Coordinates of C-alpha atoms in Angstrom, one line a residue:
L1 CA -46.6 55.6 26.4
D2 CA -45.8 55.3 29.4
L3 CA -43.1 57.8 30.0
G4 CA -42.6 57.1 33.6
A5 CA -45.8 57.1 35.6
N6 CA -46.1 53.4 36.1
V7 CA -42.8 51.5 36.2
N8 CA -44.4 48.1 37.0
C9 CA -46.9 47.1 34.4
T10 CA -48.9 44.1 33.9
S11 CA -49.8 42.8 30.5
E12 CA -53.4 44.0 31.1
I13 CA -52.1 47.5 31.9
L14 CA -50.0 47.6 28.8
F15 CA -53.1 46.5 26.7
Q16 CA -55.2 49.3 28.3
Y17 CA -52.5 51.8 27.6
G18 CA -52.7 50.8 24.1
V19 CA -56.5 51.3 23.9
M20 CA -56.3 54.6 25.7
A21 CA -53.7 56.0 23.6
S22 CA -55.3 55.0 20.4
V23 CA -58.3 57.2 21.6
L24 CA -55.9 60.1 22.3
A25 CA -54.2 59.8 18.8
E26 CA -57.7 59.9 17.2
Q27 CA -58.9 62.8 19.0
I28 CA -55.8 65.0 19.4
S29 CA -53.8 64.1 16.6
G30 CA -56.8 63.3 14.2
I31 CA -55.4 59.9 13.2
E32 CA -58.2 57.6 12.0
S33 CA -57.6 54.1 13.2
P34 CA -54.1 54.7 14.7
R35 CA -51.5 52.0 14.5
V36 CA -50.8 50.7 17.8
A37 CA -47.3 48.8 18.6
L38 CA -45.6 47.3 21.6
L39 CA -42.0 48.3 22.2
N40 CA -39.8 45.2 22.4
V41 CA -36.3 43.9 22.0
G42 CA -37.1 42.5 18.7
E43 CA -39.9 42.2 16.2
E44 CA -40.2 38.4 16.3
D45 CA -42.8 36.8 18.5
I46 CA -40.3 34.7 20.3
K47 CA -38.7 37.9 21.8
G48 CA -39.6 40.0 24.8
N49 CA -40.4 39.3 28.5
A50 CA -43.6 37.6 29.8
Q51 CA -45.6 40.8 30.2
V52 CA -45.0 42.0 26.6
K53 CA -45.7 38.6 25.0
Y54 CA -49.0 38.2 26.9
A55 CA -50.0 42.0 26.1
D56 CA -49.1 41.0 22.4
Q57 CA -51.6 38.3 22.6
L58 CA -54.2 40.6 24.3
F59 CA -53.8 43.0 21.4
K60 CA -54.0 40.3 18.8
N61 CA -57.4 39.2 20.1
A62 CA -58.8 42.6 20.6
K63 CA -61.3 44.1 18.1
G64 CA -61.4 47.8 17.5
I65 CA -57.7 48.3 17.9
N66 CA -55.3 48.5 14.9
Y67 CA -52.6 46.5 16.5
I68 CA -49.5 46.2 14.2
G69 CA -47.1 44.0 16.6
Y70 CA -43.8 44.8 18.0
V71 CA -41.5 47.8 17.2
E72 CA -37.9 48.3 18.4
G73 CA -36.4 51.3 19.8
D74 CA -35.0 52.6 16.4
D75 CA -38.8 52.6 15.1
I76 CA -40.0 55.1 17.8
F77 CA -39.6 58.2 15.6
T78 CA -40.3 56.6 12.3
D79 CA -43.7 56.8 10.7
Y80 CA -44.2 52.9 11.4
A81 CA -46.5 53.3 14.3
D82 CA -48.6 56.1 15.8
V83 CA -48.7 54.7 19.3
V84 CA -45.9 53.0 20.9
V85 CA -46.8 51.2 24.2
T86 CA -44.3 50.4 27.0
D87 CA -44.1 50.4 30.6
G88 CA -42.9 53.6 32.5
F89 CA -39.5 52.1 33.3
T90 CA -38.5 51.6 29.7
G91 CA -40.5 54.5 28.5
N92 CA -38.7 57.0 30.8
I93 CA -35.3 55.7 29.8
A94 CA -36.1 56.1 26.1
L95 CA -37.4 59.6 26.7
K96 CA -34.5 60.8 28.7
S97 CA -32.1 59.2 26.2
C98 CA -33.7 61.1 23.4
E99 CA -33.7 64.3 25.2
G100 CA -30.0 63.9 26.0
L101 CA -29.2 63.0 22.4
A102 CA -31.2 66.1 21.2
K103 CA -29.4 68.4 23.6
L104 CA -26.0 66.8 22.5
V105 CA -26.9 67.4 18.6
I106 CA -28.1 70.9 19.3
N107 CA -25.0 71.9 21.4
E108 CA -22.6 70.4 18.8
V109 CA -24.3 72.1 15.8
K110 CA -23.9 75.5 17.8
R111 CA -20.2 74.7 18.6
Q112 CA -19.3 73.5 15.2
S113 CA -21.0 76.5 13.5
Q114 CA -18.8 78.9 15.5
A115 CA -15.6 77.1 14.6
N116 CA -14.4 79.4 11.9
F117 CA -15.4 81.9 9.3
F118 CA -16.5 79.2 6.8
S119 CA -18.5 77.4 9.5
R120 CA -20.1 80.5 10.4
M121 CA -21.2 81.4 6.8
M122 CA -22.4 77.8 6.3
A123 CA -24.7 78.2 9.5
R124 CA -26.1 81.4 8.2
I125 CA -27.0 79.7 5.0
A126 CA -28.4 76.6 6.9
L127 CA -30.3 78.5 9.4
P128 CA -33.7 78.3 8.0
L129 CA -33.4 74.4 7.8
L130 CA -31.9 74.2 11.2
K131 CA -34.8 76.2 12.8
T132 CA -37.3 73.9 11.0
V133 CA -35.6 70.9 12.5
Y134 CA -35.2 72.5 15.8
N135 CA -38.8 73.4 16.0
R136 CA -39.7 69.8 15.1
V137 CA -37.8 68.5 18.1
N138 CA -38.2 71.4 20.4
P139 CA -39.2 69.7 23.7
D140 CA -41.1 72.7 24.8
Q141 CA -43.8 71.9 22.3
Y142 CA -44.2 68.4 23.7
N143 CA -43.8 69.3 27.4
G144 CA -47.0 67.9 28.7
A145 CA -47.6 64.3 29.1
S146 CA -51.3 63.3 29.6
L147 CA -52.1 61.0 32.4
L148 CA -54.7 58.7 30.9
G149 CA -57.2 56.5 32.4
L150 CA -58.5 59.1 34.9
R151 CA -61.9 60.8 35.1
G152 CA -60.6 64.1 34.5
I153 CA -57.5 65.7 32.5
V154 CA -54.2 65.7 34.1
I155 CA -51.2 66.9 32.2
K156 CA -47.9 66.3 33.7
S157 CA -45.0 68.7 33.0
H158 CA -41.4 68.9 33.7
G159 CA -40.4 70.7 36.7
N160 CA -37.7 72.9 34.8
A161 CA -40.2 73.6 32.0
S162 CA -40.1 77.1 30.4
A163 CA -43.3 79.4 30.3
E164 CA -43.6 78.4 26.7
A165 CA -43.5 74.8 27.6
F166 CA -46.3 75.3 30.2
Y167 CA -48.4 77.2 27.4
Y168 CA -48.2 74.1 25.3
A169 CA -49.3 71.9 28.2
I170 CA -52.2 74.2 28.9
L171 CA -53.2 74.0 25.3
Q172 CA -53.0 70.3 25.4
A173 CA -55.2 70.2 28.3
K174 CA -57.7 72.6 26.7
Q175 CA -57.9 70.4 23.7
E176 CA -58.4 67.1 25.4
A177 CA -61.3 68.9 27.3
E178 CA -62.9 70.2 24.1
M179 CA -62.7 66.8 22.5
K180 CA -64.0 65.1 25.7
V181 CA -61.1 62.6 25.6
P182 CA -61.7 61.0 29.1
E183 CA -65.2 60.1 28.2
K184 CA -64.2 58.7 24.9
I185 CA -61.4 56.8 26.4
K186 CA -64.0 55.3 29.1
S187 CA -66.3 54.3 26.2
K188 CA -63.6 52.8 24.2
I189 CA -62.2 50.7 27.1
E190 CA -65.6 49.4 28.1
T191 CA -66.4 48.5 24.4
V192 CA -63.1 46.7 24.0
L193 CA -63.2 44.8 27.2
L194 CA -66.8 43.8 26.7
E195 CA -65.9 42.4 23.3
Q196 CA -63.3 40.2 24.9
L197 CA -65.8 38.5 27.2

């Protein structure tokens, strides 16, 4: 979070992203006390730009947020953090890089599996495993990006999204409405900000 909506974020906005995303993770993913981290160029306190360093202090001083510190890009897909906070510029680059890598891997597996008879036989044997991996990284299932901090629910979708991808985005919006996510985000923001006064 953020994947491209706001490319110029203040430290306060990064902090608010973490608060809002922790509510989303609790309500939609069912994660109790989600681990929130800031994306940075290193895990050490001395690393990072001024916005990230000050946001780090805001998180450290906040009550009610399970802040675990900095993470680097190679931790985004590990189980280290449930919420990774960044500005829209960096987040969008990370997202597009991951999408490109996924396409490369899928295309290379397809190409290599057709290289010769032995490859085709191995591909048939590995097909259940490959389907499981594909389903885990299938971008259609993760098409909708929630625009948090609004009074209503807005899910941003790719312009080239398939019908299946739109279906998943609509399911996400439905789930957020049923769980009253905007109201819970508002309440959490108010609580956390009041505790800082």
